[in-house]
PDB file of C-alpha atoms in Angstrom:
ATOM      1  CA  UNK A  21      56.553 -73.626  51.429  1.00 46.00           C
ATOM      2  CA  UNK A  22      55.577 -72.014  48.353  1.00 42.00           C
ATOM      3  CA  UNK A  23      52.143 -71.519  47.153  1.00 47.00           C
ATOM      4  CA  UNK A  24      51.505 -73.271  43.534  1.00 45.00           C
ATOM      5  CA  UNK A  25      49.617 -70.280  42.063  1.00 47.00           C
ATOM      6  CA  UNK A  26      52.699 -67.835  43.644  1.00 45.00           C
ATOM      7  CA  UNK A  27      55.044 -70.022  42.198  1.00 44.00           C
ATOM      8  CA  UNK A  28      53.160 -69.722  38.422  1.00 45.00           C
ATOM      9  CA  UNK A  29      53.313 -66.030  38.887  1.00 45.00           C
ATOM     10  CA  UNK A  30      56.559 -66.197  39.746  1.00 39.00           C
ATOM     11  CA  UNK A  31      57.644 -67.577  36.785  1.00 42.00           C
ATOM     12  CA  UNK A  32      55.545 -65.445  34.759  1.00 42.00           C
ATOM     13  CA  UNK A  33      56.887 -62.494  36.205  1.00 40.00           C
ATOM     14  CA  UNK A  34      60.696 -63.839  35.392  1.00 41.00           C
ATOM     15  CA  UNK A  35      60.073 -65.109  32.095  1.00 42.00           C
ATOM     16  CA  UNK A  36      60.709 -61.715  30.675  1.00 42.00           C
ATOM     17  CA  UNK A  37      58.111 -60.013  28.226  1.00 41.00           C
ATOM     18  CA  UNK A  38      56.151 -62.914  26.102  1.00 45.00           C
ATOM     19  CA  UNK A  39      56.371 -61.202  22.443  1.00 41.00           C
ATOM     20  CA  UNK A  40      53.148 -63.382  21.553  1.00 44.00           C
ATOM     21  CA  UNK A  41      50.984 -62.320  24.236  1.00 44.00           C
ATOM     22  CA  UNK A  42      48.612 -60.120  22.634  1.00 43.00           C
ATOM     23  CA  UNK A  43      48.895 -57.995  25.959  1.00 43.00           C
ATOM     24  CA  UNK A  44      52.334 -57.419  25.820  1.00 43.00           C
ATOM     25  CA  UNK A  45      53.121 -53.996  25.005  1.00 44.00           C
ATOM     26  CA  UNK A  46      55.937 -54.345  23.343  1.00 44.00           C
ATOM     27  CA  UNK A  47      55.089 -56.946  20.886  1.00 42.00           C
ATOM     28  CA  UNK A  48      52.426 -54.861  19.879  1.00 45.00           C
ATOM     29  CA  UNK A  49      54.421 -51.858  19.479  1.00 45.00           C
ATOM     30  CA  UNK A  50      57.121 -54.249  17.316  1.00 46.00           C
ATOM     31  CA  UNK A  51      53.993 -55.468  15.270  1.00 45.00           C
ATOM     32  CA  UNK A  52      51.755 -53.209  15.299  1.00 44.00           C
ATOM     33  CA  UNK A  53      48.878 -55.005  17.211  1.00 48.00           C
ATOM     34  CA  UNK A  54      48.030 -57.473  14.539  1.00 46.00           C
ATOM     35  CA  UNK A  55      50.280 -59.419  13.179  1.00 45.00           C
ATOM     36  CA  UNK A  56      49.607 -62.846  15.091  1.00 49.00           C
ATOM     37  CA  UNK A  57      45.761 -62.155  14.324  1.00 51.00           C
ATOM     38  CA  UNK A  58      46.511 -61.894  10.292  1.00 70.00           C
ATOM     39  CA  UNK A  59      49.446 -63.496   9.195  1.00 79.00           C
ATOM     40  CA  UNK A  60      50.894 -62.246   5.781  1.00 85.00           C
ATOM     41  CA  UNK A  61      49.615 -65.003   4.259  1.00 88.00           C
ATOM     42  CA  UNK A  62      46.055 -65.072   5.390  1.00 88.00           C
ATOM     43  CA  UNK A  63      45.990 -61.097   3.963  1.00 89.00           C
ATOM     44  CA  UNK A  64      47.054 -62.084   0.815  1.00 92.00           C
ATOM     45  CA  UNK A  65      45.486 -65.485   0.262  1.00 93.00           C
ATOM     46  CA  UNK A  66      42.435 -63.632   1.353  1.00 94.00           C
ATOM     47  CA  UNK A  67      42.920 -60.201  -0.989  1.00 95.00           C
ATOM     48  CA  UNK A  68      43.285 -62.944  -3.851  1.00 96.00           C
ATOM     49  CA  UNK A  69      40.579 -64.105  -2.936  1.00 96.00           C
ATOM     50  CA  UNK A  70      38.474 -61.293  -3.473  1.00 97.00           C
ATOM     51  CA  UNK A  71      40.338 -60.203  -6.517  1.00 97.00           C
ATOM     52  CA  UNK A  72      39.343 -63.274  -8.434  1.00 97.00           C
ATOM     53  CA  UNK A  73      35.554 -62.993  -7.385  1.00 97.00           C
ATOM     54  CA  UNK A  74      35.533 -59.614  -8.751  1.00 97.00           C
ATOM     55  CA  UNK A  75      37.117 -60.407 -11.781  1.00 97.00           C
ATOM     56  CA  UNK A  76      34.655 -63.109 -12.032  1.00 96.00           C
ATOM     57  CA  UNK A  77      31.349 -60.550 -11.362  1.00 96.00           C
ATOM     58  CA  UNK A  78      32.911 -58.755 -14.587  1.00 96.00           C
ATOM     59  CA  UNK A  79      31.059 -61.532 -16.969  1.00 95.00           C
ATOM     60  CA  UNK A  80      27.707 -61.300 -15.071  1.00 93.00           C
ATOM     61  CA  UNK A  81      26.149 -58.070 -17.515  1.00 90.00           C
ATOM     62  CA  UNK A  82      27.420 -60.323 -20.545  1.00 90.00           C
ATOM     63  CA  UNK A  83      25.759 -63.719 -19.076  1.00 89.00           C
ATOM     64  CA  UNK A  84      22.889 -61.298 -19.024  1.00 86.00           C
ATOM     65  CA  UNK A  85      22.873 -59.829 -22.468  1.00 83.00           C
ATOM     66  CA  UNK A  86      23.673 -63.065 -24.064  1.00 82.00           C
ATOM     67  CA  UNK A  87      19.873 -63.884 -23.405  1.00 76.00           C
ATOM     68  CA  UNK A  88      18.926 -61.362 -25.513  1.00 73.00           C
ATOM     69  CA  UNK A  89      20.119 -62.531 -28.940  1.00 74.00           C
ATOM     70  CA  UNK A  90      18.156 -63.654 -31.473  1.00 65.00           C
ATOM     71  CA  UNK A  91      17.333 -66.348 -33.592  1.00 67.00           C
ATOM     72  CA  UNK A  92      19.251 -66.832 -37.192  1.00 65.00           C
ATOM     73  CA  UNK A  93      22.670 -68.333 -38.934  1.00 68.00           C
ATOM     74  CA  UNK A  94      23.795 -64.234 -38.296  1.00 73.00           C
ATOM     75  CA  UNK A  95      22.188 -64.479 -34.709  1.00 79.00           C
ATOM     76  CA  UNK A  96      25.944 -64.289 -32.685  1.00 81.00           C
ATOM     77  CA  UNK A  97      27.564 -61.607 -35.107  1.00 83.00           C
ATOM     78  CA  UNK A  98      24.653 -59.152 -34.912  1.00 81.00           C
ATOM     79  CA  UNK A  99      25.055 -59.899 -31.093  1.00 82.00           C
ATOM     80  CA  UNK A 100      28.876 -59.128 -31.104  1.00 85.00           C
ATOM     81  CA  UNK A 101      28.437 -56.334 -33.393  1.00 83.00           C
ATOM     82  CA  UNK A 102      25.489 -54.431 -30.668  1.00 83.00           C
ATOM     83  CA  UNK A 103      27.612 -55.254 -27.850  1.00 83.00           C
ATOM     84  CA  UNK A 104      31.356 -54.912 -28.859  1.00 87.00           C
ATOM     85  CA  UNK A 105      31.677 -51.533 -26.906  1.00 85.00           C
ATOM     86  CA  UNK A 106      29.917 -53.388 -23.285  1.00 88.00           C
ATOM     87  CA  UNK A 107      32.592 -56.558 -24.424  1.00 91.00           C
ATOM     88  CA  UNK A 108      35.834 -54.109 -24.684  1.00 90.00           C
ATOM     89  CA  UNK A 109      35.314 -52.636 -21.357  1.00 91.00           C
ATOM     90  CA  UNK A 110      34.954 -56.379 -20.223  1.00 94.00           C
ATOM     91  CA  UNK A 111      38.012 -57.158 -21.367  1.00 93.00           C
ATOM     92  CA  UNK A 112      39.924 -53.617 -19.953  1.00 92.00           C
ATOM     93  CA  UNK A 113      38.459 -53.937 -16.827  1.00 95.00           C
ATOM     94  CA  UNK A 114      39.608 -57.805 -16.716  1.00 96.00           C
ATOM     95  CA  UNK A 115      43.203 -56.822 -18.027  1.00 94.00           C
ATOM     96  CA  UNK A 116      43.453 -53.924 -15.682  1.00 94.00           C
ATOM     97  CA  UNK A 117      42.432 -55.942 -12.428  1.00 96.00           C
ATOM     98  CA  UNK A 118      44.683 -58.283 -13.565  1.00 95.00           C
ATOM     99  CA  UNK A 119      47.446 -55.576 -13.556  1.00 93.00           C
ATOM    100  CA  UNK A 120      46.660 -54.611 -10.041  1.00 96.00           C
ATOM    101  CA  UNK A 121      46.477 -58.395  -8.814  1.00 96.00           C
ATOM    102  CA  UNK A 122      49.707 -59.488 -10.485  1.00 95.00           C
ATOM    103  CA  UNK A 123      51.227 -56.200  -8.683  1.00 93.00           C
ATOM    104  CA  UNK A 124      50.041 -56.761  -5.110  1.00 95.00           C
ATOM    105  CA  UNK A 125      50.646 -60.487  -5.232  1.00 93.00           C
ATOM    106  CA  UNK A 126      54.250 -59.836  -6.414  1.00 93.00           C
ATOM    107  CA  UNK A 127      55.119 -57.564  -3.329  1.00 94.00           C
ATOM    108  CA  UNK A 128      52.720 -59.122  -1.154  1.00 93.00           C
ATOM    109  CA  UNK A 129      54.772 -62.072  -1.418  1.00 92.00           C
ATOM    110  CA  UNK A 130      57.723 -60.260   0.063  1.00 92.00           C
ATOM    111  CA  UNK A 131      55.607 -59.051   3.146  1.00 92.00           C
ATOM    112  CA  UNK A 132      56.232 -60.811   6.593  1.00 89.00           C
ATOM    113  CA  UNK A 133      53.874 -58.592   8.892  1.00 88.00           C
ATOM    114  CA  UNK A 134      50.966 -57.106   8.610  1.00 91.00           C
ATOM    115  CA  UNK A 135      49.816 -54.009  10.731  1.00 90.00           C
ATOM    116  CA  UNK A 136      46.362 -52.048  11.036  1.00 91.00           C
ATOM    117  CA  UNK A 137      47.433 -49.826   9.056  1.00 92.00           C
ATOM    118  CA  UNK A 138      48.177 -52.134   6.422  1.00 93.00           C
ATOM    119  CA  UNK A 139      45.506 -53.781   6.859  1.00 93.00           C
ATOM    120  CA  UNK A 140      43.523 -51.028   6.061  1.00 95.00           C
ATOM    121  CA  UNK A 141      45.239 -50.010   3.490  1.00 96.00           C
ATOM    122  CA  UNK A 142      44.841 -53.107   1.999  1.00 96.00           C
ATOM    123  CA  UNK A 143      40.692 -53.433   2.663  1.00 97.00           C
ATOM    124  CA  UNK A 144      40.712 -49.898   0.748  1.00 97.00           C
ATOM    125  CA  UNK A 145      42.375 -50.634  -2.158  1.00 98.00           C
ATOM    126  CA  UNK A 146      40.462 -53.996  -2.313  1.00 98.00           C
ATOM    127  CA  UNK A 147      36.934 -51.604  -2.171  1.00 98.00           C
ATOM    128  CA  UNK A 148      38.217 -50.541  -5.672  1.00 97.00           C
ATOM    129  CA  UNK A 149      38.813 -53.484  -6.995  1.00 98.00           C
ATOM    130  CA  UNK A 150      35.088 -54.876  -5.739  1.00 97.00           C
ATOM    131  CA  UNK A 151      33.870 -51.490  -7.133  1.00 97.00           C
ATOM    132  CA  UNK A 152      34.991 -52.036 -10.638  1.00 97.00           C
ATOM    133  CA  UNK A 153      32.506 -54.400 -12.215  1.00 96.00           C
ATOM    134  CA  UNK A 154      30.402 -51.927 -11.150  1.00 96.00           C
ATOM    135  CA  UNK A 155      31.756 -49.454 -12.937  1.00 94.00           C
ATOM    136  CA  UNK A 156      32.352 -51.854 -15.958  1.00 94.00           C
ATOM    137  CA  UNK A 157      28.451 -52.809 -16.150  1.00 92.00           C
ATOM    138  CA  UNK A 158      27.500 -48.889 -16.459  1.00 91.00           C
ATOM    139  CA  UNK A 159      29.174 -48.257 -19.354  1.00 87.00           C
ATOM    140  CA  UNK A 160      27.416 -50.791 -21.225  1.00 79.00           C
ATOM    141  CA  UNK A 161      24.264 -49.463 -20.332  1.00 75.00           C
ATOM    142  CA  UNK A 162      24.998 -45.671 -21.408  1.00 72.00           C
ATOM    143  CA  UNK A 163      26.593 -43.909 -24.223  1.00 68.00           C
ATOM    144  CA  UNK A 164      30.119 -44.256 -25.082  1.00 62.00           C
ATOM    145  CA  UNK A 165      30.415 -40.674 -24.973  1.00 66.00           C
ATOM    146  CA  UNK A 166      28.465 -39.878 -21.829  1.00 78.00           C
ATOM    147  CA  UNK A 167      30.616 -37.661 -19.707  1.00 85.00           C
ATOM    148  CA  UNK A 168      29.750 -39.213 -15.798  1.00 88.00           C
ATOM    149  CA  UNK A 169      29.792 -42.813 -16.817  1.00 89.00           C
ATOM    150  CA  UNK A 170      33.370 -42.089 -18.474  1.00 87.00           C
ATOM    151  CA  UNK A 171      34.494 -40.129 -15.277  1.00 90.00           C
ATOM    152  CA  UNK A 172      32.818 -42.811 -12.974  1.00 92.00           C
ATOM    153  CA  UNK A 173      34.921 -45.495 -15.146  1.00 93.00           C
ATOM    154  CA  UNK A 174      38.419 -43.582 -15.177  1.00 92.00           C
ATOM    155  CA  UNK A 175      37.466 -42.335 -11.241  1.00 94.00           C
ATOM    156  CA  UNK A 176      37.328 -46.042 -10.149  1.00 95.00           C
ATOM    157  CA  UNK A 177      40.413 -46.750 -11.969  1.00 95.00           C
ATOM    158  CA  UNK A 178      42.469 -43.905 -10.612  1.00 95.00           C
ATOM    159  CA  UNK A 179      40.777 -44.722  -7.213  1.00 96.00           C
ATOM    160  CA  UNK A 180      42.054 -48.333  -7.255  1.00 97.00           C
ATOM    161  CA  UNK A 181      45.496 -47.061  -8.713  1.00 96.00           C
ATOM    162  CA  UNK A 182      45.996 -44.608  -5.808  1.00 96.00           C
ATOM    163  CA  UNK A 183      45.401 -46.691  -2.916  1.00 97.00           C
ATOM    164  CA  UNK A 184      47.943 -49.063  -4.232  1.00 97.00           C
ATOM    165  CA  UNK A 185      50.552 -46.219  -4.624  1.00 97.00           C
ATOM    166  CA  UNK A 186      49.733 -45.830  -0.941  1.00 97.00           C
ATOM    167  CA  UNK A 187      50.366 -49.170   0.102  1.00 97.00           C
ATOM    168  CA  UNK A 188      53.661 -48.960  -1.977  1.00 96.00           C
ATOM    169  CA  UNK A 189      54.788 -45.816   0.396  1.00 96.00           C
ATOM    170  CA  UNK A 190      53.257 -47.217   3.247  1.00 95.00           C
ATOM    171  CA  UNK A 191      55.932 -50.076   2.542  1.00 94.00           C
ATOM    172  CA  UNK A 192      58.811 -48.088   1.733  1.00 94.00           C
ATOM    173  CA  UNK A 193      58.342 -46.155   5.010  1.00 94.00           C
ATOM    174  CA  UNK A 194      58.431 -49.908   6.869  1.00 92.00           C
ATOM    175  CA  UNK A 195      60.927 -51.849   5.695  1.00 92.00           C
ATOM    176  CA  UNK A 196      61.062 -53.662   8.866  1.00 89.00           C
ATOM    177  CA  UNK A 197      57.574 -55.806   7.553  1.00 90.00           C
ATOM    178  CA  UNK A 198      58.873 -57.024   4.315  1.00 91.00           C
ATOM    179  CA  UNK A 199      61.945 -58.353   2.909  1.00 91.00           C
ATOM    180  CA  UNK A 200      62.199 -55.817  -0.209  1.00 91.00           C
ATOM    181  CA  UNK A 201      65.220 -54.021  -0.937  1.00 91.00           C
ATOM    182  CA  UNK A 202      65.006 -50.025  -0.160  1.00 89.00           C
ATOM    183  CA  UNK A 203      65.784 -49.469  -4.170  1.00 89.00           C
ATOM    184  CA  UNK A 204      63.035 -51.818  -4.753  1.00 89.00           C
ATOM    185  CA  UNK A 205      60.603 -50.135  -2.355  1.00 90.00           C
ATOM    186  CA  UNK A 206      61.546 -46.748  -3.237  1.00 90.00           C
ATOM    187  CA  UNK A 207      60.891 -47.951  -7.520  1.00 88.00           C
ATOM    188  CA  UNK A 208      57.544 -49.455  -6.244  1.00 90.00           C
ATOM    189  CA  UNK A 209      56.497 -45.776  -5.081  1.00 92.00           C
ATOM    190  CA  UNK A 210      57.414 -43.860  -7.980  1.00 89.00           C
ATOM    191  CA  UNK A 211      55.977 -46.879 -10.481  1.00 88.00           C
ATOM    192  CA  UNK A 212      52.984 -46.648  -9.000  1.00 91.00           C
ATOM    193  CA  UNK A 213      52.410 -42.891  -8.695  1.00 91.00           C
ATOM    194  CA  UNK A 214      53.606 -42.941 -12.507  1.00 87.00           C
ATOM    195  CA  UNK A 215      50.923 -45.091 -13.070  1.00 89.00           C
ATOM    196  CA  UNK A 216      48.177 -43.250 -11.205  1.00 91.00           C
ATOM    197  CA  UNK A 217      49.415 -40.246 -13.350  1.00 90.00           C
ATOM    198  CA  UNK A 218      49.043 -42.017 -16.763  1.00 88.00           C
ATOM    199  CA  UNK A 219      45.508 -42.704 -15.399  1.00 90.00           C
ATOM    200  CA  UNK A 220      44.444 -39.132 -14.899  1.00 89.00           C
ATOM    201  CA  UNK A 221      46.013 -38.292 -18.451  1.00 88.00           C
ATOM    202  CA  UNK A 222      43.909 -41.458 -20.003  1.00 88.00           C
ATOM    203  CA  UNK A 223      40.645 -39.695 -18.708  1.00 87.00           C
ATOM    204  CA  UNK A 224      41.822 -36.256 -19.142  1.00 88.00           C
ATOM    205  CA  UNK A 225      42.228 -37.273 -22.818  1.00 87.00           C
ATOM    206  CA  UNK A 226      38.807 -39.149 -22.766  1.00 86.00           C
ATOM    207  CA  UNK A 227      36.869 -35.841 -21.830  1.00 85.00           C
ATOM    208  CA  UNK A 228      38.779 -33.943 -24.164  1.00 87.00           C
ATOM    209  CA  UNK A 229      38.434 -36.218 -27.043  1.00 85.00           C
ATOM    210  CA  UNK A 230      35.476 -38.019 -26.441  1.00 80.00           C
ATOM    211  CA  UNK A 231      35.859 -40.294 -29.718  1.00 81.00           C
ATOM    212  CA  UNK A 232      38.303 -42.149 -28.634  1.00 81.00           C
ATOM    213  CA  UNK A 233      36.581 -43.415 -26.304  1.00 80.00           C
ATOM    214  CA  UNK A 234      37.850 -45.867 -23.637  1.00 80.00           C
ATOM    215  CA  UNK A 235      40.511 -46.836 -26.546  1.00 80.00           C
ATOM    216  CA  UNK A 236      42.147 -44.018 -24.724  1.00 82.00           C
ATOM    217  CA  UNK A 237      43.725 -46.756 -22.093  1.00 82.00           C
ATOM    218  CA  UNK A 238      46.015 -47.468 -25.109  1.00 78.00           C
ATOM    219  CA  UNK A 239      48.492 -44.818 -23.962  1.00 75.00           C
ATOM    220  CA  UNK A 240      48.776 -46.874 -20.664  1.00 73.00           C
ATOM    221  CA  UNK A 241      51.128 -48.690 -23.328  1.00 68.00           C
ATOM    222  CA  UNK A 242      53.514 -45.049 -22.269  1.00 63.00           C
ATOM    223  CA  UNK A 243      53.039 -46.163 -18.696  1.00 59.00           C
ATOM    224  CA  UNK A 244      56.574 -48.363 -19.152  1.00 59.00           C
ATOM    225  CA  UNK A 245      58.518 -45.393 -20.585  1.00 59.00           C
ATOM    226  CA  UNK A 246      57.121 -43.745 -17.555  1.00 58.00           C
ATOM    227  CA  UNK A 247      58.299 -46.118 -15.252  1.00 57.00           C
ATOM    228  CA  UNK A 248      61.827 -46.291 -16.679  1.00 62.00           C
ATOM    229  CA  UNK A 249      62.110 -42.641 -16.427  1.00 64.00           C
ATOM    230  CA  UNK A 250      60.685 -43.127 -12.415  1.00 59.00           C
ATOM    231  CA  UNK A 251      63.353 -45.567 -11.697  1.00 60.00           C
ATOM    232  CA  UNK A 252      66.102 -43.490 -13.158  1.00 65.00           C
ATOM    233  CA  UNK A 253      65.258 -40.427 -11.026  1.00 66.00           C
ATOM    234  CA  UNK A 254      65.266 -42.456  -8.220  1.00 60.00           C
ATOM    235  CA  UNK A 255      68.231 -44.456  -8.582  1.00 62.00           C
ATOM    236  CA  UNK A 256      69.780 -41.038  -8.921  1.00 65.00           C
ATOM    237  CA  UNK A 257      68.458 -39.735  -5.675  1.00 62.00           C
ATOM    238  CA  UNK A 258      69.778 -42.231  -3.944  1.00 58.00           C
ATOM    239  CA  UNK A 259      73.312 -41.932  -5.774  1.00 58.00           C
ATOM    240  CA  UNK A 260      73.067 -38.413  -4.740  1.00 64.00           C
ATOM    241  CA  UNK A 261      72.281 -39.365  -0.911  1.00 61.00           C
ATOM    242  CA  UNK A 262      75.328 -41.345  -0.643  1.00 56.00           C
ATOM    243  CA  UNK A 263      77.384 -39.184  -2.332  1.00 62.00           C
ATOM    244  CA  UNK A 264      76.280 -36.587   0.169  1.00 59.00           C
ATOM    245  CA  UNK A 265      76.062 -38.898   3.124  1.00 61.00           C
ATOM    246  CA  UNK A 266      80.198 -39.826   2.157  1.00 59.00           C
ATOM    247  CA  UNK A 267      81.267 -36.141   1.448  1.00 60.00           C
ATOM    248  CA  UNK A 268      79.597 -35.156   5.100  1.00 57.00           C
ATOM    249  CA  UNK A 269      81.323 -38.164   6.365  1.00 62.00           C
ATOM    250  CA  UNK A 270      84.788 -37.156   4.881  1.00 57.00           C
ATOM    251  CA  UNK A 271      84.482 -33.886   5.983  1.00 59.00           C
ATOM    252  CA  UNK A 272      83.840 -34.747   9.731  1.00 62.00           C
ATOM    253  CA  UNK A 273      86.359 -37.051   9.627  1.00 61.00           C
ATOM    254  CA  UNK A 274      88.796 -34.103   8.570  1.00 54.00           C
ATOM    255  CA  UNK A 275      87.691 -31.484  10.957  1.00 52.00           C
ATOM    256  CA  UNK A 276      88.193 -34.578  13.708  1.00 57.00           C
ATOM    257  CA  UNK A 277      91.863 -34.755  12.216  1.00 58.00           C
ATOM    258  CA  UNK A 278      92.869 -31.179  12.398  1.00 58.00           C
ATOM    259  CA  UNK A 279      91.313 -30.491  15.909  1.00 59.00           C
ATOM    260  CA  UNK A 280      93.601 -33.355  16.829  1.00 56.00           C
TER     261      UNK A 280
END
């Protein structure tokens, strides 16, 4: 007669490997360790999440100075006109997060699994994005033209640009946790180290030519050119991959013939 607890480790033992028991080895080689603790979509409901409350903290220094303005029919014009620089930078930081959600929500969408590393990945770029309205609020309390606030501005921009370029490769080098195609993947890359690029140019040109100001980001406007010019170099490296891979191929296949 068989004991009942031998008899349930018997048929644990002859089940074969359970791939959602967070023991098992080799689920947690195939997912990386994580994936049944964070789904896809609990990383990116929760990075949206946190993108929208920091695009919300961007208004807080302008809730702020609107207690400051004065009485009169002029009162709100004289208030626009002494804080039009702190308002700009409102509105660049709030289009610029909104470039970087609209971005990681689009892929994001395509992702299925998500490892540590990913994970992350993700938590770091998502730092940036919480460190912006920081960033935002100093430059309305300092000069336009003050060198560290403008390289603590375009720092936090490039910052939050180049972790996303690392998620992007991060992705391309997995393509067994999303559902992009490898042309799409490999575009993603060079996209977004175009963009972190254009970003170091945009300061670059800030420091050099310090009345322009942050009306610099402007030439992110060249970013698309950029981009084009990305996904044409690698569309050809890939052409040129294939074309190698199938004149290797045709040539073993000849040597094979002749030794027969």
């Amino acid at each position: 007669m068989v004991d009942r607890d031998d008899a349930r480790g018997f048929e644990k033992s002859s089940s074969g490997p359970n791939p959602d028991h967070p023991e098992d080895p080799q689920a947690q080689d195939r997912t990386g360790g994580l994936s049944r603790l964070l789904p896809a979509e609990r990383s990116l409901a929760f990075a949206d999440a946190v993108i929208a409350i920091a695009m919300t903290l961007l208004i807080l220094p302008l809730m702020e100075a609107a207690g400051e303005i004065g009485r009169g029919s002029n009162a709100a014009l004289a208030w626009f006109g002494e804080h039009w620089g702190q308002l700009f930078t409102f509105l660049l930081s709030f289009a610029l997060i909104g470039f970087f959600w609209i971005g990681h929500h689009r892929v994001f969408e395509r992702v299925q699994r998500v490892t540590l590393p990913l994970l992350w990945l993700t938590l770091a770029f998502l730092l940036t994005i919480v460190w912006l309205p920081v960033a935002t609020a100093l430059t309305g309390y300092s000069d336009s033209a003050d060198t560290s606030t403008v390289l603590t501005y375009v720092l936090s921009i490039f910052a939050a640009s180049g972790a996303w370029f690392l998620i992007r490769v991060y992705l391309a080098r997995h393509p067994e946790l999303h559902t992009l195609k490898p042309e799409q993947a490999r575009e993603g890359v060079f996209h977004s180290g175009a963009t972190s690029i254009m970003f170091l140019l945009v300061g670059a040109i800030m420091l050099i030519v310090p009345r322009i100001g942050y009306f610099a980001f402007f030439f992110m406007f060249l970013s698309s050119p950029a981009h084009m010019l990305a996904a044409r170099l690698s569309r050809l490296g890939a052409d040129r991959r294939v074309r190698d891979e199938g004149l290797a191929s045709g040539l073993s296949s000849a040597v094979g013939e002749e030794r027969g």
